[in-house]
Coordinates of C-alpha atoms in Angstrom, one line a residue:
M156 CA 0.0 0.0 0.0
S157 CA 1.2 3.5 -0.7
G158 CA 1.5 5.9 2.2
V159 CA -1.6 7.9 1.3
Q160 CA -3.6 4.7 0.7
S161 CA -2.5 3.3 4.0
V162 CA -3.7 6.4 5.9
D163 CA -7.0 6.3 4.0
R164 CA -7.5 2.6 4.9
A165 CA -6.5 3.1 8.5
L166 CA -9.1 5.8 8.9
D167 CA -11.7 3.4 7.3
V168 CA -10.9 0.9 10.1
L169 CA -11.2 3.5 12.8
E170 CA -14.5 4.8 11.3
A171 CA -15.8 1.2 11.1
L172 CA -15.1 0.7 14.8
A173 CA -16.9 3.9 15.6
G174 CA -19.8 2.9 13.5
H175 CA -20.1 -0.3 15.5
G176 CA -20.3 1.6 18.8
G177 CA -16.5 1.6 19.3
E178 CA -15.9 -2.1 19.3
A179 CA -16.1 -4.8 16.5
G180 CA -14.7 -8.1 15.5
L181 CA -12.4 -8.6 12.4
S182 CA -15.3 -9.9 10.3
E183 CA -17.4 -6.9 11.1
I184 CA -14.5 -4.5 10.2
A185 CA -14.0 -6.4 6.9
A186 CA -17.7 -6.3 6.1
T187 CA -17.9 -2.6 6.7
T188 CA -14.7 -1.5 5.0
G189 CA -14.5 -4.1 2.2
L190 CA -10.7 -4.5 3.0
P191 CA -9.0 -7.9 2.9
Y192 CA -8.3 -9.6 6.2
G193 CA -4.5 -9.4 5.7
T194 CA -4.7 -5.6 5.1
I195 CA -6.9 -5.1 8.2
H196 CA -4.4 -7.1 10.3
R197 CA -1.5 -5.0 9.2
L198 CA -3.3 -1.7 9.9
L199 CA -4.5 -3.0 13.3
R200 CA -0.9 -3.9 14.3
T201 CA 0.1 -0.2 13.8
L202 CA -3.0 1.2 15.4
L203 CA -2.5 -1.1 18.4
A204 CA 1.1 -0.1 18.8
R205 CA 0.2 3.6 18.7
G206 CA -2.7 3.2 21.2
Y207 CA -5.5 4.2 18.8
V208 CA -6.9 0.7 19.0
R209 CA -6.9 -1.9 21.7
Q210 CA -7.7 -5.6 21.7
E211 CA -10.2 -7.0 24.2
S212 CA -9.9 -10.4 25.9
D213 CA -12.5 -11.9 23.5
R214 CA -10.1 -10.8 20.6
R215 CA -12.5 -8.1 19.4
Y216 CA -11.0 -4.7 18.7
A217 CA -12.0 -1.4 20.3
L218 CA -11.2 2.3 19.9
G219 CA -8.1 3.1 22.0
G220 CA -7.3 5.7 24.6
A221 CA -5.0 7.7 22.3
L222 CA -8.1 8.9 20.5
V223 CA -9.3 10.7 23.7
R224 CA -6.3 13.1 23.5
L225 CA -7.0 13.9 19.9
G226 CA -10.7 14.1 20.4
G227 CA -10.4 16.6 23.3
A228 CA -8.1 18.8 21.2
A229 CA -10.4 18.6 18.2
E230 CA -13.5 19.3 20.4
G231 CA -11.8 22.4 21.8
M232 CA -11.1 23.7 18.3
V233 CA -14.6 23.0 17.1
G234 CA -15.8 25.1 20.0
V235 CA -13.6 28.0 18.9
W236 CA -14.7 27.7 15.3
A237 CA -18.3 27.6 16.3
R238 CA -18.3 31.0 18.1
P239 CA -18.9 33.2 15.1
Y240 CA -21.8 31.0 14.1
L241 CA -23.3 31.0 17.6
A242 CA -22.9 34.8 17.6
R243 CA -25.0 34.9 14.4
M244 CA -27.7 32.8 16.2
V245 CA -27.6 35.3 19.1
E246 CA -28.1 38.2 16.7
L247 CA -31.0 36.2 15.0
S248 CA -32.8 35.3 18.2
G249 CA -31.5 37.7 20.9
E250 CA -31.0 34.6 23.1
T251 CA -28.0 32.6 24.4
A252 CA -26.7 30.2 21.8
N253 CA -25.0 26.8 22.5
L254 CA -23.1 24.1 20.7
A255 CA -23.4 20.5 22.1
V256 CA -22.3 17.0 21.1
L257 CA -23.1 13.5 22.2
E258 CA -20.2 11.9 24.1
G259 CA -21.0 8.3 24.9
D260 CA -24.6 8.5 26.1
F261 CA -24.6 12.0 27.4
V262 CA -24.9 15.5 25.9
V263 CA -21.9 17.8 26.5
Y264 CA -21.9 21.5 25.9
V265 CA -18.8 22.6 24.1
A266 CA -19.3 26.3 23.2
Q267 CA -21.6 29.1 24.1
V268 CA -22.2 32.8 23.2
P269 CA -24.4 34.6 25.7
S270 CA -27.4 36.8 25.1
P271 CA -26.8 40.5 25.5
R272 CA -30.0 40.8 27.5
R273 CA -29.9 41.3 31.3
L274 CA -32.0 38.2 31.9
R275 CA -30.3 35.4 30.0
M276 CA -29.8 31.6 30.2
F277 CA -26.4 30.0 31.0
A278 CA -25.2 26.4 30.4
E279 CA -21.8 25.7 31.6
V280 CA -19.4 24.6 28.9
G281 CA -18.3 21.1 29.6
R282 CA -21.5 20.3 31.5
R283 CA -22.8 16.7 30.8
V284 CA -26.6 16.1 30.9
P285 CA -28.9 13.3 29.9
A286 CA -30.1 13.7 26.3
H287 CA -33.9 13.2 26.9
S288 CA -34.7 16.5 28.6
T289 CA -32.9 18.9 26.3
A290 CA -33.6 20.2 22.8
V291 CA -29.9 19.6 21.8
G292 CA -30.1 16.0 23.1
K293 CA -33.3 15.3 21.1
V294 CA -31.6 16.5 17.9
L295 CA -28.6 14.3 18.6
L296 CA -30.8 11.3 19.5
A297 CA -33.0 11.6 16.5
D298 CA -30.1 10.7 14.2
R299 CA -29.2 7.6 16.3
A300 CA -30.5 4.1 15.4
D301 CA -29.6 3.1 19.0
A302 CA -31.6 6.0 20.6
A303 CA -33.8 3.5 22.6
A304 CA -30.7 1.7 23.9
I305 CA -29.2 5.0 25.0
L306 CA -32.3 6.0 26.8
E307 CA -32.5 2.7 28.6
R308 CA -28.8 2.9 29.7
T309 CA -29.1 6.5 31.1
G310 CA -32.6 6.2 32.5
M311 CA -34.9 9.2 32.0
P312 CA -35.0 11.1 35.2
R313 CA -37.8 13.6 35.7
R314 CA -36.2 17.1 35.7
T315 CA -39.5 19.0 35.7
D316 CA -43.2 18.3 35.4
Q317 CA -42.8 18.6 31.7
T318 CA -40.0 16.0 31.2
I319 CA -40.8 13.1 29.0
T320 CA -39.8 10.0 31.0
S321 CA -40.9 7.0 28.9
V322 CA -38.9 5.6 26.0
E323 CA -42.0 5.2 23.9
G324 CA -42.9 8.9 24.4
M325 CA -39.4 10.0 23.6
L326 CA -39.2 7.9 20.4
A327 CA -42.5 9.5 19.3
E328 CA -40.9 12.9 20.1
L329 CA -37.7 12.0 18.0
E330 CA -39.9 11.1 15.0
A331 CA -41.4 14.6 15.2
V332 CA -37.9 16.1 15.4
R333 CA -36.9 14.3 12.2
E334 CA -40.0 15.5 10.4
Q335 CA -39.8 19.1 11.4
G336 CA -36.0 19.5 11.4
Y337 CA -35.7 21.0 14.9
A338 CA -36.3 20.1 18.5
L339 CA -37.9 21.9 21.4
D340 CA -37.4 21.8 25.1
L341 CA -40.4 23.5 26.6
G342 CA -39.4 23.6 30.3
E343 CA -38.4 19.9 30.3
E344 CA -34.8 20.5 31.7
E345 CA -35.5 23.6 33.8
T346 CA -38.9 25.2 34.7
G347 CA -39.4 28.5 32.9
V348 CA -36.7 27.9 30.3
H349 CA -37.4 27.1 26.7
C350 CA -34.9 26.0 24.0
L351 CA -34.9 25.4 20.3
A352 CA -32.2 23.3 18.7
V353 CA -31.1 22.3 15.1
P354 CA -28.7 19.8 13.8
V355 CA -25.1 20.2 12.5
H356 CA -24.4 17.8 9.7
D357 CA -21.3 16.1 8.5
G358 CA -22.7 14.7 5.2
D359 CA -25.7 12.5 6.2
R360 CA -24.7 12.3 9.8
V361 CA -25.7 14.7 12.7
V362 CA -22.5 15.4 14.5
A363 CA -23.5 18.2 16.8
S364 CA -26.5 20.5 17.7
M365 CA -26.8 24.2 17.9
S366 CA -29.5 25.8 20.1
V367 CA -30.9 29.0 21.5
S368 CA -32.4 29.2 25.0
G369 CA -34.2 31.8 26.9
P370 CA -37.1 32.5 29.3
S371 CA -40.3 30.8 28.3
D372 CA -42.2 34.0 27.7
R373 CA -39.7 35.3 25.3
I374 CA -39.1 32.1 23.3
G375 CA -42.9 31.4 23.4
A376 CA -43.6 34.8 21.7
V377 CA -41.6 34.1 18.5
D378 CA -42.5 32.1 15.4
L379 CA -40.5 29.0 16.2
A380 CA -40.6 27.5 12.7
E381 CA -39.3 30.7 11.3
L382 CA -36.6 30.9 13.9
A383 CA -35.7 27.3 13.2
R384 CA -35.3 28.0 9.4
G385 CA -32.8 30.8 10.2
M386 CA -30.9 28.7 12.7
R387 CA -30.7 25.7 10.3
K388 CA -29.1 28.0 7.7
I389 CA -26.4 29.1 10.2
A390 CA -25.9 25.5 11.4
D391 CA -25.5 24.3 7.7
D392 CA -23.0 27.0 7.1
F393 CA -21.1 25.9 10.1
G394 CA -21.2 22.2 9.1
S395 CA -20.1 23.1 5.6
E396 CA -17.1 25.2 6.9
V397 CA -15.9 22.8 9.5
F398 CA -17.0 19.3 8.3
G399 CA -17.2 19.9 4.6
S400 CA -20.8 18.9 4.7
S401 CA -23.4 20.1 2.2
V402 CA -27.1 20.0 3.3
A403 CA -30.0 21.4 1.5
A404 CA -31.7 24.0 3.6
G405 CA -35.2 23.0 4.8

């Protein structure tokens, strides 16, 4: 294999492992990548030696700890790159704007631009929350085939009287999110706070979510569908710039 081809195929292997939830057997990697077993073995030896892959006791392969260091650095850079786009969302809505991703089974806020208003919402960057009670979490779950399994693992604690606490109810909510292209949190995470979130795409995948949040009376007074259209345009611009994605505006 040429050097460039080797890098391309090594990335295929890592992406195959990620696509299988971070762990897969050799046959699953081969089926996903279409690479010969011998090629996969050679790539895995290098990835194992560098710590990007580890081998489990049952001989399955898993993503390794070295990726955490790269992921943390990349996440920090994505947060920096997101700020101009979040600022556009603040200008559009007048409310605080956030960027969040799904790490494991939980939502993590990675960037924020605050509202200029005296009464404004605040979500601490780095904060981890269950996905079911937030608009950003719903957007991220709506793209996941394993959404029900995630909800089962994390549980669905009641945050307020409005929180959806059944898997069946949340799956119906996620179907609505997919149909309308945005998600709402109407006091489900915190009483008196409403949030609207839209997806950030990397090709066909949703890799992050952008949101605006504010007091329920202010958010409730705007045309949410119109606001969502403007936010999707900003999120699509961000996805195109950072991830090279191209998504038709809804």
